[in-house]
Short mmCIF file of C-alpha atoms in Angstrom, two decimals:
data_model
loop_
_atom_site.label_atom_id
_atom_site.label_comp_id
_atom_site.label_asym_id
_atom_site.label_seq_id
_atom_site.Cartn_x
_atom_site.Cartn_y
_atom_site.Cartn_z
CA UNK A 7 1.46 -17.85 3.90
CA UNK A 8 0.72 -21.36 4.65
CA UNK A 9 -2.33 -22.92 6.07
CA UNK A 10 -2.23 -21.99 10.00
CA UNK A 11 -4.83 -21.42 12.64
CA UNK A 12 -2.20 -19.49 14.88
CA UNK A 13 -3.11 -15.74 15.25
CA UNK A 14 -6.85 -16.10 14.12
CA UNK A 15 -9.17 -14.47 16.77
CA UNK A 16 -13.03 -14.87 16.23
CA UNK A 17 -14.60 -12.23 14.10
CA UNK A 18 -16.55 -10.98 16.98
CA UNK A 19 -13.28 -10.00 18.83
CA UNK A 20 -11.84 -8.34 15.54
CA UNK A 21 -15.09 -6.28 15.18
CA UNK A 22 -14.51 -4.65 18.61
CA UNK A 23 -10.73 -4.28 18.11
CA UNK A 24 -10.88 -2.46 14.62
CA UNK A 25 -14.02 -0.44 14.76
CA UNK A 26 -13.56 2.71 12.33
CA UNK A 27 -9.89 1.88 11.98
CA UNK A 28 -9.78 0.01 8.48
CA UNK A 29 -9.46 2.08 5.42
CA UNK A 30 -8.92 2.12 1.70
CA UNK A 31 -5.46 2.25 -0.11
CA UNK A 32 -5.17 3.44 -3.66
CA UNK A 33 -1.56 3.76 -4.08
CA UNK A 34 -0.69 6.10 -6.97
CA UNK A 35 -4.08 5.46 -8.62
CA UNK A 36 -5.62 8.35 -6.96
CA UNK A 37 -7.77 8.89 -10.01
CA UNK A 38 -9.61 5.57 -9.34
CA UNK A 39 -11.01 6.70 -6.07
CA UNK A 40 -14.75 6.39 -6.37
CA UNK A 41 -16.84 8.11 -3.69
CA UNK A 42 -19.90 5.69 -4.23
CA UNK A 43 -17.61 2.65 -3.74
CA UNK A 44 -16.06 4.34 -0.40
CA UNK A 45 -19.69 4.92 0.78
CA UNK A 46 -20.42 1.27 -0.02
CA UNK A 47 -17.41 0.03 1.86
CA UNK A 48 -17.96 2.28 4.84
CA UNK A 49 -14.43 3.09 5.47
CA UNK A 50 -13.07 5.87 7.53
CA UNK A 51 -9.43 6.36 6.02
CA UNK A 52 -8.52 6.79 2.36
CA UNK A 53 -4.64 6.71 1.47
CA UNK A 54 -2.66 7.53 -1.77
CA UNK A 55 0.78 8.40 -2.77
CA UNK A 56 2.43 10.89 -5.09
CA UNK A 57 5.95 10.21 -6.68
CA UNK A 58 7.69 13.62 -6.01
CA UNK A 59 10.86 13.17 -8.02
CA UNK A 60 9.10 11.54 -11.03
CA UNK A 61 6.19 14.10 -11.23
CA UNK A 62 7.78 17.36 -9.90
CA UNK A 63 11.55 17.41 -10.54
CA UNK A 64 12.98 18.17 -13.98
CA UNK A 65 16.14 15.69 -14.67
CA UNK A 66 18.58 16.14 -17.40
CA UNK A 67 19.87 13.14 -19.62
CA UNK A 68 22.69 12.53 -16.98
CA UNK A 69 20.50 12.05 -14.22
CA UNK A 70 20.97 15.32 -12.77
CA UNK A 71 18.11 17.27 -10.99
CA UNK A 72 18.04 20.74 -12.68
CA UNK A 73 14.93 22.18 -11.19
CA UNK A 74 11.24 22.09 -10.00
CA UNK A 75 8.51 21.55 -12.50
CA UNK A 76 6.13 24.23 -11.10
CA UNK A 77 3.55 23.65 -13.90
CA UNK A 78 3.24 19.97 -13.15
CA UNK A 79 2.56 20.76 -9.42
CA UNK A 80 0.17 23.25 -10.48
CA UNK A 81 -1.72 20.88 -12.90
CA UNK A 82 -1.50 17.91 -10.78
CA UNK A 83 -4.88 16.52 -9.91
CA UNK A 84 -5.04 15.12 -6.37
CA UNK A 85 -8.59 16.30 -5.78
CA UNK A 86 -10.21 12.77 -5.95
CA UNK A 87 -8.23 12.12 -2.67
CA UNK A 88 -8.21 15.60 -1.14
CA UNK A 89 -11.69 16.62 -2.03
CA UNK A 90 -13.37 13.67 -0.31
CA UNK A 91 -15.82 14.63 2.39
CA UNK A 92 -16.19 12.86 5.56
CA UNK A 93 -13.03 10.88 5.38
CA UNK A 94 -9.57 11.04 6.96
CA UNK A 95 -6.64 11.31 4.35
CA UNK A 96 -3.24 9.48 4.40
CA UNK A 97 -0.99 11.02 1.97
CA UNK A 98 2.62 9.32 1.26
CA UNK A 99 5.24 11.19 -0.29
CA UNK A 100 7.24 8.76 -2.42
CA UNK A 101 10.84 9.70 -2.85
CA UNK A 102 11.90 7.64 -5.89
CA UNK A 103 15.60 8.22 -5.72
CA UNK A 104 16.19 5.47 -8.47
CA UNK A 105 14.17 7.56 -11.03
CA UNK A 106 16.67 8.42 -13.88
CA UNK A 107 19.35 7.36 -11.35
CA UNK A 108 19.12 10.77 -9.57
CA UNK A 109 20.07 9.29 -6.14
CA UNK A 110 19.48 10.78 -2.71
CA UNK A 111 20.61 14.67 -2.84
CA UNK A 112 23.84 15.65 -1.14
CA UNK A 113 23.14 17.71 1.94
CA UNK A 114 23.06 21.45 1.19
CA UNK A 115 23.14 20.83 -2.58
CA UNK A 116 21.21 22.53 -5.19
CA UNK A 117 19.40 19.02 -5.89
CA UNK A 118 18.24 19.01 -2.12
CA UNK A 119 16.90 22.55 -2.48
CA UNK A 120 14.82 21.79 -5.56
CA UNK A 121 13.37 18.66 -3.81
CA UNK A 122 12.55 20.56 -0.61
CA UNK A 123 11.07 23.56 -3.01
CA UNK A 124 8.97 20.96 -4.88
CA UNK A 125 7.38 19.44 -1.74
CA UNK A 126 6.84 22.76 -0.31
CA UNK A 127 5.06 23.87 -3.52
CA UNK A 128 3.16 20.71 -3.74
CA UNK A 129 1.69 21.09 -0.13
CA UNK A 130 0.83 24.66 -0.34
CA UNK A 131 -0.85 24.50 -3.80
CA UNK A 132 -4.55 24.63 -3.34
CA UNK A 133 -3.77 24.48 0.76
CA UNK A 134 -3.24 20.82 0.15
CA UNK A 135 -1.91 20.31 3.50
CA UNK A 136 -4.97 21.46 5.17
CA UNK A 137 -6.79 18.46 3.73
CA UNK A 138 -4.83 15.45 4.86
CA UNK A 139 -4.75 13.95 8.35
CA UNK A 140 -1.37 11.88 8.17
CA UNK A 141 1.72 12.88 5.93
CA UNK A 142 4.01 9.99 5.47
CA UNK A 143 7.59 11.00 4.48
CA UNK A 144 8.75 8.20 2.11
CA UNK A 145 7.22 5.02 0.48
CA UNK A 146 9.52 1.88 0.59
CA UNK A 147 12.49 3.73 0.69
CA UNK A 148 14.64 0.27 0.89
CA UNK A 149 13.52 -0.29 -2.76
CA UNK A 150 13.62 3.39 -3.82
CA UNK A 151 17.13 4.71 -2.52
CA UNK A 152 20.55 3.45 -4.17
CA UNK A 153 22.62 1.42 -2.09
CA UNK A 154 25.01 3.52 -0.07
CA UNK A 155 22.84 6.46 -0.15
CA UNK A 156 21.39 5.64 3.40
CA UNK A 157 23.04 8.71 5.30
CA UNK A 158 21.91 11.09 2.42
CA UNK A 159 18.51 9.58 2.77
CA UNK A 160 18.44 10.14 6.63
CA UNK A 161 19.47 13.62 6.12
CA UNK A 162 17.00 14.57 3.51
CA UNK A 163 14.32 12.84 5.42
CA UNK A 164 14.81 14.85 8.45
CA UNK A 165 14.89 17.97 6.29
CA UNK A 166 11.53 17.04 4.87
CA UNK A 167 10.14 16.30 8.24
CA UNK A 168 11.23 19.78 9.54
CA UNK A 169 9.96 21.60 6.44
CA UNK A 170 6.59 19.59 6.71
CA UNK A 171 6.21 20.71 10.45
CA UNK A 172 7.19 24.32 9.81
CA UNK A 173 4.46 24.36 7.19
CA UNK A 174 2.07 22.74 9.59
CA UNK A 175 2.77 25.66 11.99
CA UNK A 176 2.89 28.68 9.56
CA UNK A 177 -0.36 27.36 7.69
CA UNK A 178 -2.11 26.26 10.86
CA UNK A 179 -2.57 22.82 9.53
CA UNK A 180 -3.13 19.72 11.83
CA UNK A 181 -1.63 16.44 9.97
CA UNK A 182 0.59 14.05 11.87
CA UNK A 183 3.92 13.21 10.41
CA UNK A 184 4.94 9.67 9.97
CA UNK A 185 8.09 7.83 8.57
CA UNK A 186 8.12 4.90 6.33
CA UNK A 187 6.83 3.01 4.62
CA UNK A 188 9.10 0.17 5.65
CA UNK A 189 8.56 -3.16 3.79
CA UNK A 190 9.69 -6.47 5.19
CA UNK A 191 11.28 -4.69 8.10
CA UNK A 192 11.88 -8.07 10.19
CA UNK A 193 13.57 -9.51 7.09
CA UNK A 194 15.86 -6.43 6.55
CA UNK A 195 17.47 -5.95 10.01
CA UNK A 196 20.75 -5.39 8.85
CA UNK A 197 19.69 -2.96 5.93
CA UNK A 198 21.23 0.61 6.42
CA UNK A 199 18.27 2.27 4.94
CA UNK A 200 15.80 0.47 7.18
CA UNK A 201 18.18 1.31 10.26
CA UNK A 202 18.35 4.97 9.25
CA UNK A 203 14.42 5.21 9.14
CA UNK A 204 13.94 3.56 12.38
CA UNK A 205 16.77 5.91 14.02
CA UNK A 206 14.86 8.70 12.74
CA UNK A 207 11.53 7.70 13.94
CA UNK A 208 12.92 6.96 17.26
CA UNK A 209 14.90 10.10 17.71
CA UNK A 210 13.23 12.98 15.86
CA UNK A 211 10.68 14.38 18.13
CA UNK A 212 8.69 15.86 15.29
CA UNK A 213 7.71 12.27 14.14
CA UNK A 214 4.48 10.96 15.36
CA UNK A 215 4.94 7.45 14.23
CA UNK A 216 5.87 5.02 11.20
CA UNK A 217 4.01 3.27 8.42
CA UNK A 218 4.67 -0.41 7.40
CA UNK A 219 3.91 -2.50 4.44
CA UNK A 220 3.56 -6.22 5.17
CA UNK A 221 3.42 -8.45 2.09
CA UNK A 222 4.44 -11.92 3.59
CA UNK A 223 5.03 -15.37 1.93
CA UNK A 224 3.85 -17.26 4.99
CA UNK A 225 0.99 -16.50 7.09
CA UNK A 226 2.82 -17.24 10.37
CA UNK A 227 5.02 -14.20 9.46
CA UNK A 228 2.01 -11.91 9.47
CA UNK A 229 2.96 -10.69 12.90
CA UNK A 230 6.73 -10.42 12.40
CA UNK A 231 7.16 -6.86 11.20
CA UNK A 232 5.03 -5.12 13.74
CA UNK A 233 6.40 -7.14 16.35
CA UNK A 234 9.89 -6.40 15.47
CA UNK A 235 8.90 -2.69 15.47
CA UNK A 236 7.60 -2.84 19.14
CA UNK A 237 9.89 -5.37 20.59
CA UNK A 238 13.16 -5.08 18.84
CA UNK A 239 13.30 -1.72 17.51
CA UNK A 240 11.58 -0.51 20.62
CA UNK A 241 9.54 2.07 18.90
CA UNK A 242 6.64 3.28 21.20
CA UNK A 243 5.31 5.78 18.64
CA UNK A 244 2.26 5.15 16.49
CA UNK A 245 2.08 2.31 14.02
CA UNK A 246 0.04 2.42 10.81
CA UNK A 247 -0.09 -0.12 7.98
CA UNK A 248 -1.13 1.17 4.53
CA UNK A 249 -0.36 -1.93 2.86
CA UNK A 250 -0.78 -5.69 3.74
CA UNK A 251 -1.28 -8.96 1.76
CA UNK A 252 -0.26 -12.40 1.06
CA UNK A 253 0.80 -11.61 -2.56
CA UNK A 254 4.10 -13.04 -1.98
CA UNK A 255 2.32 -16.38 -1.10
CA UNK A 256 0.39 -16.29 -4.39
CA UNK A 257 3.53 -15.60 -6.15
CA UNK A 258 5.18 -18.69 -4.83
CA UNK A 259 2.36 -20.91 -6.22
CA UNK A 260 1.78 -18.70 -9.54
CA UNK A 261 3.46 -21.60 -11.67
CA UNK A 262 1.37 -24.33 -10.10
CA UNK A 263 -0.76 -26.53 -12.20
CA UNK A 264 -4.66 -26.49 -11.78
CA UNK A 265 -4.44 -30.41 -11.59
CA UNK A 266 -7.76 -32.23 -10.52
CA UNK A 267 -9.48 -29.07 -9.74
CA UNK A 268 -8.78 -27.95 -13.32
CA UNK A 269 -10.12 -31.15 -14.71
CA UNK A 270 -13.21 -31.20 -12.57
CA UNK A 271 -13.89 -27.56 -13.57
CA UNK A 272 -13.43 -27.67 -17.43
CA UNK A 273 -9.68 -26.65 -17.43
CA UNK A 274 -6.83 -28.54 -18.66
CA UNK A 275 -5.05 -29.96 -15.73
CA UNK A 276 -1.74 -28.74 -16.73
CA UNK A 277 -2.70 -25.19 -16.94
CA UNK A 278 -0.89 -22.91 -14.58
CA UNK A 279 -2.46 -20.62 -12.07
CA UNK A 280 -1.11 -17.60 -13.79
CA UNK A 281 -2.56 -18.67 -17.12
CA UNK A 282 -5.84 -19.34 -15.62
CA UNK A 283 -5.95 -15.79 -14.11
CA UNK A 284 -5.26 -14.45 -17.60
CA UNK A 285 -8.28 -16.39 -18.93
CA UNK A 286 -10.38 -15.09 -15.91
CA UNK A 287 -9.41 -11.54 -16.66
CA UNK A 288 -10.43 -11.88 -20.37
CA UNK A 289 -13.74 -13.27 -19.13
CA UNK A 290 -14.44 -10.33 -17.05
CA UNK A 291 -13.58 -8.11 -20.03
CA UNK A 292 -15.90 -10.27 -22.14
CA UNK A 293 -18.77 -9.73 -19.64
CA UNK A 294 -18.77 -13.53 -18.88
CA UNK A 295 -16.94 -13.49 -15.45
CA UNK A 296 -16.37 -16.52 -13.44
CA UNK A 297 -18.67 -16.70 -10.40
CA UNK A 298 -17.04 -15.49 -7.09
CA UNK A 299 -17.65 -19.04 -5.69
CA UNK A 300 -15.47 -20.58 -8.40
CA UNK A 301 -12.61 -18.30 -7.28
CA UNK A 302 -13.09 -19.21 -3.81
CA UNK A 303 -13.36 -23.03 -4.39
CA UNK A 304 -10.19 -23.20 -6.20
CA UNK A 305 -8.11 -21.50 -3.37
CA UNK A 306 -10.06 -23.62 -0.80
CA UNK A 307 -9.06 -26.54 -2.73
CA UNK A 308 -5.31 -25.80 -2.23
CA UNK A 309 -3.68 -26.92 0.92
CA UNK A 310 -1.33 -23.97 1.01
CA UNK A 311 -4.01 -21.36 0.93
CA UNK A 312 -4.57 -20.04 4.41
CA UNK A 313 -8.33 -19.42 5.10
CA UNK A 314 -9.37 -16.23 6.83
CA UNK A 315 -5.63 -14.85 6.38
CA UNK A 316 -6.99 -11.32 6.45
CA UNK A 317 -8.06 -11.90 10.10
CA UNK A 318 -4.44 -13.02 11.01
CA UNK A 319 -3.25 -9.53 10.12
CA UNK A 320 -6.03 -7.84 11.89
CA UNK A 321 -5.07 -9.90 15.02
CA UNK A 322 -1.38 -8.78 14.75
CA UNK A 323 -2.39 -5.19 14.27
CA UNK A 324 -4.34 -5.54 17.66
CA UNK A 325 -1.59 -7.30 19.30
CA UNK A 326 0.93 -4.60 18.54
CA UNK A 327 -1.14 -1.54 18.70
CA UNK A 328 -1.38 -0.86 15.14
CA UNK A 329 -3.97 2.11 15.01
CA UNK A 330 -4.97 2.30 11.36
CA UNK A 331 -4.83 -0.33 8.46
CA UNK A 332 -5.55 0.48 4.85
CA UNK A 333 -6.11 -2.07 2.21
CA UNK A 334 -6.65 -2.37 -1.53
CA UNK A 335 -10.36 -1.63 -2.11
CA UNK A 336 -10.70 -1.78 -5.89
CA UNK A 337 -9.21 -3.37 -8.98
CA UNK A 338 -11.10 -1.71 -12.00
CA UNK A 339 -12.19 -3.72 -14.88
CA UNK A 340 -9.87 -2.73 -17.74
CA UNK A 341 -10.17 -2.92 -21.68
CA UNK A 342 -7.29 -5.20 -21.88
CA UNK A 343 -6.19 -8.00 -19.29
CA UNK A 344 -2.88 -7.44 -17.38
CA UNK A 345 -0.95 -10.33 -18.86
CA UNK A 346 0.71 -12.43 -16.21
CA UNK A 347 3.83 -14.75 -16.56
CA UNK A 348 5.12 -17.37 -13.93
CA UNK A 349 7.00 -14.62 -12.16
CA UNK A 350 4.37 -11.87 -12.02
CA UNK A 351 3.16 -10.75 -8.57
CA UNK A 352 -0.45 -11.52 -8.46
CA UNK A 353 -1.50 -8.25 -7.23
CA UNK A 354 -4.75 -8.83 -8.87
CA UNK A 355 -6.16 -11.21 -6.40
CA UNK A 356 -5.77 -8.60 -3.49
CA UNK A 357 -8.88 -6.32 -3.99
CA UNK A 358 -11.88 -6.20 -2.15
CA UNK A 359 -14.18 -5.06 -4.87
CA UNK A 360 -12.38 -6.90 -7.98
CA UNK A 361 -13.87 -6.01 -11.28
CA UNK A 362 -10.62 -7.01 -13.00
CA UNK A 363 -11.13 -10.55 -12.00
CA UNK A 364 -14.80 -11.00 -11.25
CA UNK A 365 -16.34 -8.25 -13.52
CA UNK A 366 -18.79 -5.64 -12.39
CA UNK A 367 -21.95 -5.87 -10.70
CA UNK A 368 -25.31 -4.09 -11.72
CA UNK A 369 -24.24 -0.70 -10.32
CA UNK A 370 -20.91 -0.71 -12.30
CA UNK A 371 -18.77 -1.40 -9.31
CA UNK A 372 -16.66 -4.52 -8.97
CA UNK A 373 -17.89 -7.65 -7.61
CA UNK A 374 -16.92 -8.78 -4.14
CA UNK A 375 -13.82 -10.76 -3.86
CA UNK A 376 -14.47 -13.76 -1.57
CA UNK A 377 -10.91 -14.26 -0.61
CA UNK A 378 -11.08 -10.76 1.17
CA UNK A 379 -14.65 -9.47 1.39
CA UNK A 380 -16.18 -11.37 4.29
CA UNK A 381 -13.37 -10.58 6.94
CA UNK A 382 -12.94 -6.95 5.64
CA UNK A 383 -16.54 -6.34 5.95
CA UNK A 384 -16.64 -7.79 9.58
CA UNK A 385 -13.67 -5.69 10.47
CA UNK A 386 -15.71 -2.55 10.30
CA UNK A 387 -18.64 -3.56 12.58
#
């Protein structure tokens, strides 16, 4: 995401547009949800996902689904998400059909029955469906579905939607049903899986909207995905965005040398960005973290880094009537660093409270990430 002023509104206009609509995303790391951090962040929405095939289906050595792991469903602890008080919950059902090469199930097969039964048991266990506000059927299916399985994915997605709606009625639940989450949708216009999910979103009357993930490599493209959904795909239903970032832009420059900035700040000029971030992580573990100002100074010194990029996404969301956006809230301080190489996605830079990079504050929560925090905080006013 290159330096750009296009798409930036004033913070005041963004405050009005997104009041009470920014939330926290924890992906699969539901166990990391910290109510004290949520309270500090003053968010209204919290999102997580669960990998249904990986956790709840039994699969033999040949990749054949052989049953439902009832014990795993019963013992799965989703309470850090669903027991939150005073928050609205988004739960995504990740359908990882590349897990052990199981593939999307054939229609009316036993494998399909096992998957539907697993989802039904998961949602009804502990009355889970009563504790969520939005249920997203799928999580990046274009990456999680084998090539050639688009039609089978479409069939099982529609059946899960029907099951979810039937349960909602019979159990007196009240969640909305979304499809998704589509990633890089504007770049994958000819992708059969993307086309299938868009078709379901438009044609299935039980679907309330679609979830997008927007991880762009140029800030000028921040608007492309929601604009495509509205203007090209002609979807008039609700849009939410449960992930967004410039992680692909960071990845583009991961192997760049620190150069003059490195020399001026006590590092070898030929040290790569990813190598420096490995060092920074270790310093946080050693309780000698770099100051947030140093992190900000490095990125501000780079011509490719787009200042206030977070606001550009919010502007796009307002323009395309994206009703909810959740963002990575917390990168916890680990015992060991996440060792990066030249090709590693730099997810560690994303989080609002970033203990893994900047260490913890006196309360034990991650220090505020200057790349994100000011705009994140302003968006909630």
